[in-house]
XYZ file of C-alpha atoms in Angstrom:
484
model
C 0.000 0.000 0.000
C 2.741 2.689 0.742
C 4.587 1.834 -2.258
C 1.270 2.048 -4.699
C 0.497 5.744 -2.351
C 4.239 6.810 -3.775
C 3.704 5.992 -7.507
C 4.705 2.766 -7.975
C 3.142 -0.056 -9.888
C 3.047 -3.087 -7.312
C 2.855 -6.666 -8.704
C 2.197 -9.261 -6.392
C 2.558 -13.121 -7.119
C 1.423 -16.213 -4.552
C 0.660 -19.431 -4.948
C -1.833 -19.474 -2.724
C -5.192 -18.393 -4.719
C -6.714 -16.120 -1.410
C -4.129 -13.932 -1.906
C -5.453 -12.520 -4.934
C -8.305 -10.796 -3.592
C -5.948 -9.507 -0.959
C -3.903 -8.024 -3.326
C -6.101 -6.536 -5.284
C -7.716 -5.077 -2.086
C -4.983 -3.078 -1.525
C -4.570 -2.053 -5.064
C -1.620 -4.232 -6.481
C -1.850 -6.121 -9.691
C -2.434 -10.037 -8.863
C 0.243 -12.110 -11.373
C -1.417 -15.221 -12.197
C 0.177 -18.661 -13.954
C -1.256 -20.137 -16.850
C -1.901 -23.594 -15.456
C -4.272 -24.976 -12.716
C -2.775 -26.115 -9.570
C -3.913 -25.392 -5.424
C -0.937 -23.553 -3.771
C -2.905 -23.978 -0.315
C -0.769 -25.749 2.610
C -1.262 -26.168 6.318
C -0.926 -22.825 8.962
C -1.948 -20.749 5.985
C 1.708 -21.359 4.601
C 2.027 -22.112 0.924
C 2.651 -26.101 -0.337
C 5.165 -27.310 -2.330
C 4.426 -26.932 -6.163
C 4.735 -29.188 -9.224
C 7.725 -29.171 -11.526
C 4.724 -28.332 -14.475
C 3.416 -25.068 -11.839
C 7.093 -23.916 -11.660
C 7.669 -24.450 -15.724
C 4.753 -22.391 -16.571
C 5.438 -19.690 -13.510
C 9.256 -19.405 -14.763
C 7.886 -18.413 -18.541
C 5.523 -15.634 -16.579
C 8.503 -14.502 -14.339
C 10.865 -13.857 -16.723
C 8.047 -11.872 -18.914
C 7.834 -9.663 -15.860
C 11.412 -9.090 -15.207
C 12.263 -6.750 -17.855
C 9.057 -4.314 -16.713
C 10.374 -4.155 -13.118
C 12.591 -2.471 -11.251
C 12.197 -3.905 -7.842
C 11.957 -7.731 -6.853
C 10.874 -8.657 -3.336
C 10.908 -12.357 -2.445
C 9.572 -13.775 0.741
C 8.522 -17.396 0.189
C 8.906 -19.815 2.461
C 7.810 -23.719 3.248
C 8.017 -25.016 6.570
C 10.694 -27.433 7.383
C 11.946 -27.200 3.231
C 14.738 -24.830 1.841
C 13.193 -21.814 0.460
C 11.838 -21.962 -3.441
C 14.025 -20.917 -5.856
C 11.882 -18.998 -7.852
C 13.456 -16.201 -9.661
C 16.540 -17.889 -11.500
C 19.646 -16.209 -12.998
C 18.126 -15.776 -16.474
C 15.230 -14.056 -14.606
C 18.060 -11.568 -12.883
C 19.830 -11.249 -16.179
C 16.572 -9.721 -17.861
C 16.262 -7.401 -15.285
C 17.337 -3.748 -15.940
C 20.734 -2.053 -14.931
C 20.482 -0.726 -11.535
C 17.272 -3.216 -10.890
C 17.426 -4.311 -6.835
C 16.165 -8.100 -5.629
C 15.651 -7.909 -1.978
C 15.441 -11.885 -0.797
C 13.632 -11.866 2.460
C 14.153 -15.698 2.430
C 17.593 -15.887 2.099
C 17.983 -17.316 5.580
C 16.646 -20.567 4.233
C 18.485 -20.351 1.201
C 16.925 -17.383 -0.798
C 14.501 -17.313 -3.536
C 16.488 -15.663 -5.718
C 19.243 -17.615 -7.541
C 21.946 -15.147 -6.817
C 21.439 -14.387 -3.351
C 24.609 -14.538 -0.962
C 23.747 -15.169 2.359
C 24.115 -12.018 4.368
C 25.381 -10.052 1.473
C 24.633 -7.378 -1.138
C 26.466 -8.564 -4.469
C 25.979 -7.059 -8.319
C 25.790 -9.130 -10.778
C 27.596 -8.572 -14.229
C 24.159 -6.652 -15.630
C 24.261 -4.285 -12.775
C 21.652 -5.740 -10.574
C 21.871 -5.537 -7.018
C 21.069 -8.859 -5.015
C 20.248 -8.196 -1.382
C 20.523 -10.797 0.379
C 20.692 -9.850 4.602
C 18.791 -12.116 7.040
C 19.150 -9.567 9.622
C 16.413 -6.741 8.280
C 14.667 -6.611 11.038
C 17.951 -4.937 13.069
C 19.061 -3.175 10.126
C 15.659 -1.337 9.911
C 14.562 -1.193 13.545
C 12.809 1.492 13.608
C 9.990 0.293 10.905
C 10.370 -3.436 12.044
C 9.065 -2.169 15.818
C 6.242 -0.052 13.670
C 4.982 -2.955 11.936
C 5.083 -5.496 14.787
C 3.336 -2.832 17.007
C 0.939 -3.032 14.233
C 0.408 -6.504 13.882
C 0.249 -6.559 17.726
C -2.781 -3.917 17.681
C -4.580 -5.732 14.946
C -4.148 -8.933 16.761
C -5.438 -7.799 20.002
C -8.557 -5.830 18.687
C -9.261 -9.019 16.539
C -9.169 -11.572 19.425
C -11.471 -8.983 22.067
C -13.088 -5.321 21.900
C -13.736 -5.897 17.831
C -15.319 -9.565 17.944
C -18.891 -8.358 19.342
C -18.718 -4.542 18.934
C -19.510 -3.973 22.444
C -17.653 -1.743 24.153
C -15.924 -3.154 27.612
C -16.795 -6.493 26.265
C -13.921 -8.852 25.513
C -14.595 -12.225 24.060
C -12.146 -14.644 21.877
C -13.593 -15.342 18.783
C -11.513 -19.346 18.448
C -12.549 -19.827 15.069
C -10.102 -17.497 13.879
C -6.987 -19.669 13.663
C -4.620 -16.675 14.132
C -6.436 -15.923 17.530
C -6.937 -19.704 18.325
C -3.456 -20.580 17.432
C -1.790 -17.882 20.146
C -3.704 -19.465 22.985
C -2.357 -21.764 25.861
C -4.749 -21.593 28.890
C -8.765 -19.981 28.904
C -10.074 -19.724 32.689
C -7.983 -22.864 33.252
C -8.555 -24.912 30.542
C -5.414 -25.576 28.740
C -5.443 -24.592 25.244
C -1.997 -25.592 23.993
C -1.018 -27.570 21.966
C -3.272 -26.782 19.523
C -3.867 -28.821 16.020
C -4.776 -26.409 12.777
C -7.379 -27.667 11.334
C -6.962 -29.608 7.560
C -6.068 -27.395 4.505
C -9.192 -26.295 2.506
C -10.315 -29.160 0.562
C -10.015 -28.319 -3.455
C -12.817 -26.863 -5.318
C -15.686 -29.885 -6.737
C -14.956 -30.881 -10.050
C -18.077 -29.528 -12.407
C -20.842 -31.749 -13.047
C -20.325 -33.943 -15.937
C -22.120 -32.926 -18.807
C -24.695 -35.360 -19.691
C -25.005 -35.758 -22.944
C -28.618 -35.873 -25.164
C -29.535 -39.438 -26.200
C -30.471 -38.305 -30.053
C -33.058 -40.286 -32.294
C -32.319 -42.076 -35.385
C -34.174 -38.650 -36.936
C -31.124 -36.211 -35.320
C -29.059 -38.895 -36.606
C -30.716 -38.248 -40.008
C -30.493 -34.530 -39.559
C -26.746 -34.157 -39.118
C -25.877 -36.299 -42.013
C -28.333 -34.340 -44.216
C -27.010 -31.006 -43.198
C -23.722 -32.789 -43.713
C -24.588 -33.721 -47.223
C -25.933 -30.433 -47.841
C -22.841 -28.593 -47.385
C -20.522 -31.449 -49.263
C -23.065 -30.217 -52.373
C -22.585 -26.327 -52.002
C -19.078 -26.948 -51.718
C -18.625 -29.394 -54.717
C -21.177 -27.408 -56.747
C -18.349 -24.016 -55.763
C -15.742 -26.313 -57.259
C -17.470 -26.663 -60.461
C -18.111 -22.958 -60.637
C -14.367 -21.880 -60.043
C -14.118 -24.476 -63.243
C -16.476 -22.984 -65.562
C -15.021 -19.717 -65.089
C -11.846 -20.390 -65.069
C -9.737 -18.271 -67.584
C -6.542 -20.914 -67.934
C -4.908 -23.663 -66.518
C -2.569 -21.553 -65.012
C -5.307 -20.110 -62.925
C -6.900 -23.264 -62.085
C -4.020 -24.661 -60.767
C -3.080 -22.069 -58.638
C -6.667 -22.572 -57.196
C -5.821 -25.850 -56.639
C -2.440 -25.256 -54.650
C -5.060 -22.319 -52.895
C -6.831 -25.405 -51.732
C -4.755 -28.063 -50.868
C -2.355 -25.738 -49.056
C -5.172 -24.426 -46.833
C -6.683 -27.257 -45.825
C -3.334 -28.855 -45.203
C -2.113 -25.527 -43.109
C -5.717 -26.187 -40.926
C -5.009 -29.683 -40.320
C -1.616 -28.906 -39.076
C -2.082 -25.631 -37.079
C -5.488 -26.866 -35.456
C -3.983 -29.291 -32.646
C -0.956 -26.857 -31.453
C -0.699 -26.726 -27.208
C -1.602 -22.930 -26.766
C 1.894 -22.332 -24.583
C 3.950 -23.560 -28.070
C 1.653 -20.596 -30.528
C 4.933 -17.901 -30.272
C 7.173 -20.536 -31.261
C 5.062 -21.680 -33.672
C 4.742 -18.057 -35.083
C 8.747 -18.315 -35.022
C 8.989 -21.463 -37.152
C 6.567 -20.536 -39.660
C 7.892 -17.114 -40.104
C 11.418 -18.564 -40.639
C 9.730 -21.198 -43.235
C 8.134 -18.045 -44.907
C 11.739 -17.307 -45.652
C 11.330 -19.562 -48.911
C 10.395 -16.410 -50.466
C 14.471 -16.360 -51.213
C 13.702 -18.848 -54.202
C 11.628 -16.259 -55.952
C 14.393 -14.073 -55.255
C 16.747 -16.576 -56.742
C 14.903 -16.960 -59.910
C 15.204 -12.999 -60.505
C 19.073 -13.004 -59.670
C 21.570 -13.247 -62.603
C 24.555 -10.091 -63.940
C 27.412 -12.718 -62.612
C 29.214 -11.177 -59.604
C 26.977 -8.146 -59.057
C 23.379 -7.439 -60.705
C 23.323 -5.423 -63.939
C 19.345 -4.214 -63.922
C 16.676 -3.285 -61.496
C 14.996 -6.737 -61.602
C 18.670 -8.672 -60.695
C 18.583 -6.140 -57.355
C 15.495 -6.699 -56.125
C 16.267 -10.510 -56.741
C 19.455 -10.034 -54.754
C 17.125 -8.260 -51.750
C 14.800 -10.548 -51.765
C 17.422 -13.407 -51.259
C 19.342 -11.450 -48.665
C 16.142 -10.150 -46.622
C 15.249 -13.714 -46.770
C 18.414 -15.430 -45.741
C 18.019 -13.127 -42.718
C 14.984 -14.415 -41.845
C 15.130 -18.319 -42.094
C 18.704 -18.121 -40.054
C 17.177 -15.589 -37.418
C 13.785 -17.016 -37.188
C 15.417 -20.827 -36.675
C 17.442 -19.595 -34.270
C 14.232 -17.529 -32.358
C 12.035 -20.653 -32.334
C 14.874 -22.370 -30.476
C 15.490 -20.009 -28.173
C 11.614 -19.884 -27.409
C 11.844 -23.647 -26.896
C 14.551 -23.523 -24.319
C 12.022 -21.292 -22.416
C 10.143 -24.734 -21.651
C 13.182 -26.841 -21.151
C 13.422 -27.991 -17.480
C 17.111 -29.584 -15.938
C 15.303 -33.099 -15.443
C 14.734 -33.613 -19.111
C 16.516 -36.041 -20.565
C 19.785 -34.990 -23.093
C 18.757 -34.154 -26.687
C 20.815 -34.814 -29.597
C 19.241 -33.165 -32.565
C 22.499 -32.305 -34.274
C 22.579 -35.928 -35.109
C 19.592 -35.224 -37.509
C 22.147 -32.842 -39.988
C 23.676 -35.823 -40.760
C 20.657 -37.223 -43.020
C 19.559 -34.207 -44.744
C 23.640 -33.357 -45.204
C 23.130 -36.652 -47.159
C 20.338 -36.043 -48.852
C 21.522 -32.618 -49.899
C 24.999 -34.417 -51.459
C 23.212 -36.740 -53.232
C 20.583 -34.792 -55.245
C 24.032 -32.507 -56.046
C 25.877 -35.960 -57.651
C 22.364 -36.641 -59.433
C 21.542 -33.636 -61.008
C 25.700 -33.499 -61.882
C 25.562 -36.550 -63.238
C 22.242 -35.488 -65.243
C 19.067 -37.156 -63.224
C 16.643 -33.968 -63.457
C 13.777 -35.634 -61.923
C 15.665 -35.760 -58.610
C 14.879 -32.104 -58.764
C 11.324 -32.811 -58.182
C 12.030 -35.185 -55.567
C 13.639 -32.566 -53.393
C 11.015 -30.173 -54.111
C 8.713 -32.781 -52.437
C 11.159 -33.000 -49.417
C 11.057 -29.658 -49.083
C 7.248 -29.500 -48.714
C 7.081 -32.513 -46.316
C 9.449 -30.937 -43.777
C 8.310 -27.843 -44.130
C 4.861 -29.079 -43.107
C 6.117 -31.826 -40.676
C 8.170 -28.513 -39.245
C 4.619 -26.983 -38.371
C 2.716 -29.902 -37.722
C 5.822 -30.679 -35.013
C 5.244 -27.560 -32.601
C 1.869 -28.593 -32.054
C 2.866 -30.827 -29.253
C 5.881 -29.900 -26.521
C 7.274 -33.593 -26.982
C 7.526 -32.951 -30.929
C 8.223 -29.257 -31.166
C 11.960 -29.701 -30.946
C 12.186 -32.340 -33.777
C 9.746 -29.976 -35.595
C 11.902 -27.247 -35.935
C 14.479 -29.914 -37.312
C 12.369 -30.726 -40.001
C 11.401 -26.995 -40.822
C 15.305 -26.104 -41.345
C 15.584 -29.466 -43.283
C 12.800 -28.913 -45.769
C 14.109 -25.433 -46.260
C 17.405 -26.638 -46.929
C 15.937 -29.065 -49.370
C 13.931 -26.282 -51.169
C 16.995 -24.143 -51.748
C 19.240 -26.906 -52.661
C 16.738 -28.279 -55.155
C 16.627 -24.188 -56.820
C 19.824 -23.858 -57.431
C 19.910 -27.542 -58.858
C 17.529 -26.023 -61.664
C 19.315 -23.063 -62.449
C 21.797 -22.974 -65.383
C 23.886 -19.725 -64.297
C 27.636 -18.856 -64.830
C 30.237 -19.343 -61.982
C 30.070 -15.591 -61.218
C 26.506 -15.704 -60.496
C 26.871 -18.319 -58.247
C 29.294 -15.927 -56.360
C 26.932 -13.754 -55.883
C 24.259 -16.006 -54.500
C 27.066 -17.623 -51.877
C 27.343 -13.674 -50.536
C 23.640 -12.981 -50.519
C 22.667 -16.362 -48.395
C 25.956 -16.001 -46.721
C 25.623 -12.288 -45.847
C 21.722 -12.754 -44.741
C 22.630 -15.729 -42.665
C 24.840 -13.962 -40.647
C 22.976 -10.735 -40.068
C 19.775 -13.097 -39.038
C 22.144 -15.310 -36.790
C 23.330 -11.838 -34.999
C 20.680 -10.345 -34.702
C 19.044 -13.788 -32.948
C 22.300 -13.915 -31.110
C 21.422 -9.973 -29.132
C 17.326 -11.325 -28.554
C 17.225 -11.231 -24.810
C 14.298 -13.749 -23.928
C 11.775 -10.661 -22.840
C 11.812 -9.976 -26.532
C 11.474 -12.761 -28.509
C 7.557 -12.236 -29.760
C 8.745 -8.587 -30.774
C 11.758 -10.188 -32.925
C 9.627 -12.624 -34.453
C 7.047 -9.660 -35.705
C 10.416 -8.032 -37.325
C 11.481 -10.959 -39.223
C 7.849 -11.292 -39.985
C 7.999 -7.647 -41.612
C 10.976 -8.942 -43.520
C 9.833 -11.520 -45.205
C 6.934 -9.714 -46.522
C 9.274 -7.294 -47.779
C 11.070 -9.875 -49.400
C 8.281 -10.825 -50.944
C 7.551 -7.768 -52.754
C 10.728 -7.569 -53.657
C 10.692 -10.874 -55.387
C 7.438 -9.987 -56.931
C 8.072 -7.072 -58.361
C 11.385 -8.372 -59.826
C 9.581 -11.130 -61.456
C 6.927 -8.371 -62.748
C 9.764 -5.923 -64.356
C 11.459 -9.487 -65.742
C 8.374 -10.327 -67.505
C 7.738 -6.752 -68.805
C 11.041 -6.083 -70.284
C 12.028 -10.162 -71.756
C 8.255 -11.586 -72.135
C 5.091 -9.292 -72.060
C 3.510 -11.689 -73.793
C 3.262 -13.639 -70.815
C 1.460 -11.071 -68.802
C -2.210 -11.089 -68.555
């Protein structure tokens, strides 16, 4: 309360759920976690929490940490080393000059960088305090506030129970007052068992579900059939007018590609949708092949359309490097130190493979293989999506997305007939992209990973327009005859 009366935004964060109302009562903003666990424990102290509670509170911590400037731990479990609950990523996302006061570090701190009895900095210029003698250090208010506590107390346990003055009686269901006596006109009162922790909340009422008739049977398939009919009879329209196979095929990829993107997307956990965004905005970065296609001059382009071709690859190569390396760093978020060792680098050694051997076969004059990896290409690319929807799978997803895009690139420049110089110039462009996406990645502290991933999103449909309006101005000036 005094902080929020001198300006300050107060957060508050407990596991128990009656502290939220408490909070909010005195105007602070109640932090909650996105999963669904009772924080209650015995003496009104809080229980020990799940390793899937502390997961999902560590991913709301560290959002917080770059938006505060104060931390203020006091958690504690009775008979238990305190919680660690603010770890040293946490500290390193806090500002220069941010303070973490640990008011637990007597039983080993909530804060990962808390010395015992010491005030440290850390190499960002936070200052970890971690004393477990406040109370002497700041006499004055700790005398204040027990006085207080000692005034509440009192007035609770006598003249405030009944409202009448002169007339003092202990109100013993209130397990603060009940738990401070020892003897009542000479009935001893001590020791005293606390009664059971609150039980949880009853589950809902199941549902019970309508026993339908062979005629609601009837009507769902009908209404079924009906809309099988609209949509096969929309199909036949988009054939009758229809200007060219060129447009009906691209209606068909339309199709195809959007119910396959639905099928994929519609099953992803709602904690993995940012990385998710991450690996489909890096797969996006296949707009580098238009870009490619528009690309020629040999060591340096020679029109407009050859340097928006060489953007478009750049901007891209940027964005597949960077938004790979985003996704992973949005996936470590959810790692926790009892999962088991992961070896995904083993997986380069396959699509290394298949990358060397659809170069010998289109050297050696197999062109078909060049369809073959354009089919790779899609399948990883959409077993790269269809991977994140699941936090077992999302890993090996983003494996497949960097695979497939390899495969699409490698299977481009297996259909282009260039000159060496050329060929120069694409090495620079992927090469120079690659490592301006994998620095910039690199600097992405973890507080800002959903903003990075909307820049690289902004990229890539710059790229785009890039690539498209190179392959417009090649068209106009080598083959108008082409253009509707």
């Amino acid at each position: 309360q005094t902080a929020k009366n001198m300006g300050a935004v107060v957060r508050l964060f407990d596991v128990r759920a009656a502290v939220k109302e408490q909070a909010q009562s005195l105007g602070a903003e109640f932090l909650e976690v996105d999963f669904k666990e009772q924080g209650e424990g015995t003496g009104g102290y809080a229980k020990e929490m799940s390793a899937e509670w502390h997961a999902a509170a560590n991913a709301m911590l560290l959002r917080q940490m770059s938006e505060v400037d104060i931390v203020i731990t006091t958690a504690l479990i009775p008979g238990k080393p305190a919680p660690k609950l603010v770890d040293a990523q946490m500290v390193a996302a806090l500002k220069p000059g941010s303070v973490t006061v640990d008011l637990a570090a007597s039983a080993g701190g909530n804060v990962a960088t808390t010395v015992k009895d010491e005030l440290i900095f850390t190499d960002n210029g936070v200052a970890c305090i971690g004393y477990t003698d406040m109370n002497s250090r700041l006499a004055s208010t700790s005398s204040s506030l027990y006085a207080n506590n000692q005034l509440k107390w009192i007035l609770s346990a006598g003249p405030t129970t009944t409202k009448i003055k002169g007339e003092f009686a202990i109100d013993e269901e209130d397990i603060a007052v009940r738990g401070m006596m020892v003897v009542q006109q000479g009935e001893l009162k001590w020791p005293w068992q606390p009664p059971p922790p609150p039980p949880p909340p009853p589950k809902p009422e199941p549902k019970i579900e309508p026993v339908l008739t062979e005629e609601d049977h009837k009507a769902q398939y009908m209404a079924a059939a009906r809309q099988s009919t609209i949509g096969a009879l929309a199909l036949l329209g988009v054939g009758l007018v229809s200007p060219n196979a060129a447009f009906s095929s691209m209606c068909s990829t339309l199709a195809l590609s959007g119910v396959i993107g639905y099928q994929v997307v519609w099953g992803v956990t709602p904690a993995l949708h940012s990385p998710l965004m991450a690996v489909t905005n890096a797969i996006s970065g296949m707009t580098a092949i238009g870009g490619m296609y528009t690309m020629g001059g040999g060591l340096a382009p020679s029109s407009l359309p050859e340097v928006l071709g060489l953007t478009a690859t750049t901007i891209s190569a940027i964005n597949i490097t960077g938004g790979f390396l985003v996704t992973k760093k949005m996936l470590d978020l959810f790692k926790r130190p009892s999962d088991p060792p992961e070896f995904y680098e083993y997986y380069g050694l396959p699509a290394a493979a298949f990358v060397g051997g659809y170069s010998v076969s289109t050297l050696m004059g197999f062109t078909e293989a060049t369809s073959l990896a354009c089919t790779a290409s899609a399948l990883g690319c959409i077993g790269g999506i269809a991977g994140l929807s699941t936090q077992a799978t999302a890993r090996m997803g983003a494996v497949c997305g960097m695979s497939g895009v390899s495969f699409g690139i490698a299977a481009t420049i297996g259909s282009l007939d260039w000159p060496a110089a050329t060929y120069v110039q694409l090495a620079a462009a992927l090469g120079g992209g690659g490592a301006a996406g994998y620095a910039i990645a690199q600097r992405v502290d973890p507080t800002s990973l959903p903003q990075t991933v909307a820049a690289f999103h902004s990229l890539v449909g710059l790229a785009a327009v890039f690539a498209a309006g190179a392959d417009y101005l090649e068209h106009a000036a080598h083959h108008p005859e082409l253009l509707d």
